[in-house]
mmCIF file of C-alpha atoms in Angstrom:
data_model
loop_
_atom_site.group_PDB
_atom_site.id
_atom_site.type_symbol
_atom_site.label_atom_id
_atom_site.label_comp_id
_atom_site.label_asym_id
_atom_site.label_seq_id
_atom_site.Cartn_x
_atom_site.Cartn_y
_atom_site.Cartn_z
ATOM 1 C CA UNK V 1 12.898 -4.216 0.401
ATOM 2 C CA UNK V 2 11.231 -0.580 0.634
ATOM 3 C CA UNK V 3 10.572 -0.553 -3.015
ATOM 4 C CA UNK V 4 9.032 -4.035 -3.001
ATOM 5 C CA UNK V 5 6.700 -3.002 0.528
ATOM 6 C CA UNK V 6 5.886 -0.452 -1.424
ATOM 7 C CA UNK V 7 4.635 -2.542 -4.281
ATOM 8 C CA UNK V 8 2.905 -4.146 -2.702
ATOM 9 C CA UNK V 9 0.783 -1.399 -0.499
ATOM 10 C CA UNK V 10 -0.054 0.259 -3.891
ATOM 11 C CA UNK V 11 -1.210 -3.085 -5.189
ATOM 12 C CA UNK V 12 -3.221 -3.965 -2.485
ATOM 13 C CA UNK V 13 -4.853 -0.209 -2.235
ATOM 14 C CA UNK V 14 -5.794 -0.550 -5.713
ATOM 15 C CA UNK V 15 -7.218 -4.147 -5.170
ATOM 16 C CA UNK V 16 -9.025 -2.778 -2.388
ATOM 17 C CA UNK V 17 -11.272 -0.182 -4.441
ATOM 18 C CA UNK V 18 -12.155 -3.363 -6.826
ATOM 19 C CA UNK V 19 -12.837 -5.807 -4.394
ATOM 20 C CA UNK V 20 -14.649 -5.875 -1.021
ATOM 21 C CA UNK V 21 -13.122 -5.740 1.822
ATOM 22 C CA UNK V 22 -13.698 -9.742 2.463
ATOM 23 C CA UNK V 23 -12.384 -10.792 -0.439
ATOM 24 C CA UNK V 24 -9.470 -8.643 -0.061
ATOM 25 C CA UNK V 25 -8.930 -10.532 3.050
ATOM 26 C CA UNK V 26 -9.467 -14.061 2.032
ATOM 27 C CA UNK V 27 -6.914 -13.446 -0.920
ATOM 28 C CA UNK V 28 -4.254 -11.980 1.912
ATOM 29 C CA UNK V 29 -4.478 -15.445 3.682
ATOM 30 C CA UNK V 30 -4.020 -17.065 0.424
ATOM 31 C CA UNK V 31 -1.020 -15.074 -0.080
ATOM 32 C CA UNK V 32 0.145 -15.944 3.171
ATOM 33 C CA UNK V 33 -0.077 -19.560 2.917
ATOM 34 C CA UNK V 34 1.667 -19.488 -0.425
ATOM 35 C CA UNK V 35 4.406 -17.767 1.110
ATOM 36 C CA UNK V 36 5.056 -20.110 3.967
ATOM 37 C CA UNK V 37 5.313 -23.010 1.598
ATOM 38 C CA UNK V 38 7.248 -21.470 -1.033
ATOM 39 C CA UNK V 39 9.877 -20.383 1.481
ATOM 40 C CA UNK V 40 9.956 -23.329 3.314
ATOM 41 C CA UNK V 41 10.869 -24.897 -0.195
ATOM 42 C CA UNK V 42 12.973 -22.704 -1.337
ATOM 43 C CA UNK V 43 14.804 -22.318 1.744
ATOM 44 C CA UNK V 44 14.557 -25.751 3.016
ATOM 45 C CA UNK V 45 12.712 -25.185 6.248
ATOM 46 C CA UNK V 46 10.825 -27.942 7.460
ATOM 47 C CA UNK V 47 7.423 -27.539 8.370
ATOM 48 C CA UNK V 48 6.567 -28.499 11.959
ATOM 49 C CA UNK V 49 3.005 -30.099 12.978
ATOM 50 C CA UNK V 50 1.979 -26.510 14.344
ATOM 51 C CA UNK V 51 2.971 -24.812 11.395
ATOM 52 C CA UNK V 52 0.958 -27.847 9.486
ATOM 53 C CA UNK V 53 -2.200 -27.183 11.478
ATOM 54 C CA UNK V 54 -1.834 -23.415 11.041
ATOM 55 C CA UNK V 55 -1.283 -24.100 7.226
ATOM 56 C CA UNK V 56 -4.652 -26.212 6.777
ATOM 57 C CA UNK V 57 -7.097 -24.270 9.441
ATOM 58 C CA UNK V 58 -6.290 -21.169 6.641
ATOM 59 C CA UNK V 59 -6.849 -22.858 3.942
ATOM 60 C CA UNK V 60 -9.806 -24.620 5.315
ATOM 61 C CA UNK V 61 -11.408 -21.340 6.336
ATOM 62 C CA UNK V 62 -10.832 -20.187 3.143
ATOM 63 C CA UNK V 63 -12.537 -22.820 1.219
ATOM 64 C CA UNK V 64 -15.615 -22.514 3.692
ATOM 65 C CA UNK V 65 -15.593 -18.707 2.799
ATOM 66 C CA UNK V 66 -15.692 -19.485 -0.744
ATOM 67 C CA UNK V 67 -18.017 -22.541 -0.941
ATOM 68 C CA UNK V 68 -20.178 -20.312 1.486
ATOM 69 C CA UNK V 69 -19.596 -17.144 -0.806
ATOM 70 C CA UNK V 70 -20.830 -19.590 -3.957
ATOM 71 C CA UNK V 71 -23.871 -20.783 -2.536
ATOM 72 C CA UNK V 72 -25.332 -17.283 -1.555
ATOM 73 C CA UNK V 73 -24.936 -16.577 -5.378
ATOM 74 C CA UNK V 74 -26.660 -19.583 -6.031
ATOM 75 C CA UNK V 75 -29.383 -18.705 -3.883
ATOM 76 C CA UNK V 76 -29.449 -15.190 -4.860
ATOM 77 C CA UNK V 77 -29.770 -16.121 -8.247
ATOM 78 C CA UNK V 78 -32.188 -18.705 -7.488
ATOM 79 C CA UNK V 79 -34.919 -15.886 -5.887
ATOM 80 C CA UNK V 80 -34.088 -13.730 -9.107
ATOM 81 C CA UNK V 81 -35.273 -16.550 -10.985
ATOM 82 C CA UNK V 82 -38.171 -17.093 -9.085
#
């Protein structure tokens, strides 16, 4: 378990000096999610309502981060263009 924690804080100190600090955040929630529905598979843990509703609010605030990420590239390239 300590090697693995450690792992992972290397891994995600090295993501952070590629990445901003955002991003590095969106992709932890994505991690998260995957991890509450690969255990609950795996381990046969059924998902209740709340969990449900905890499960889609992330990964509908992520998908509003990253359409809204998108079009302010869009834009930005737009004015460039311009």
């Amino acid at each position: 378990n300590g090697l693995a924690f450690s792992s992972y804080n290397l891994a995600s100190t090295y993501l952070l000096t590629r990445i901003s600090v955002i991003h590095h955040a969106a992709l932890n929630c994505t991690r998260r999610i995957f991890a509450i529905v690969c255990t609950s598979i795996v381990f046969r843990i059924p998902i209740t309502w709340v969990s449900a509703l905890g499960i889609a609010i992330s990964f509908v605030s992520f998908m509003i981060f990253t359409y809204a990420k998108t079009m302010k590239q869009k834009n930005n390239y737009k004015n460039k263009m311009e």
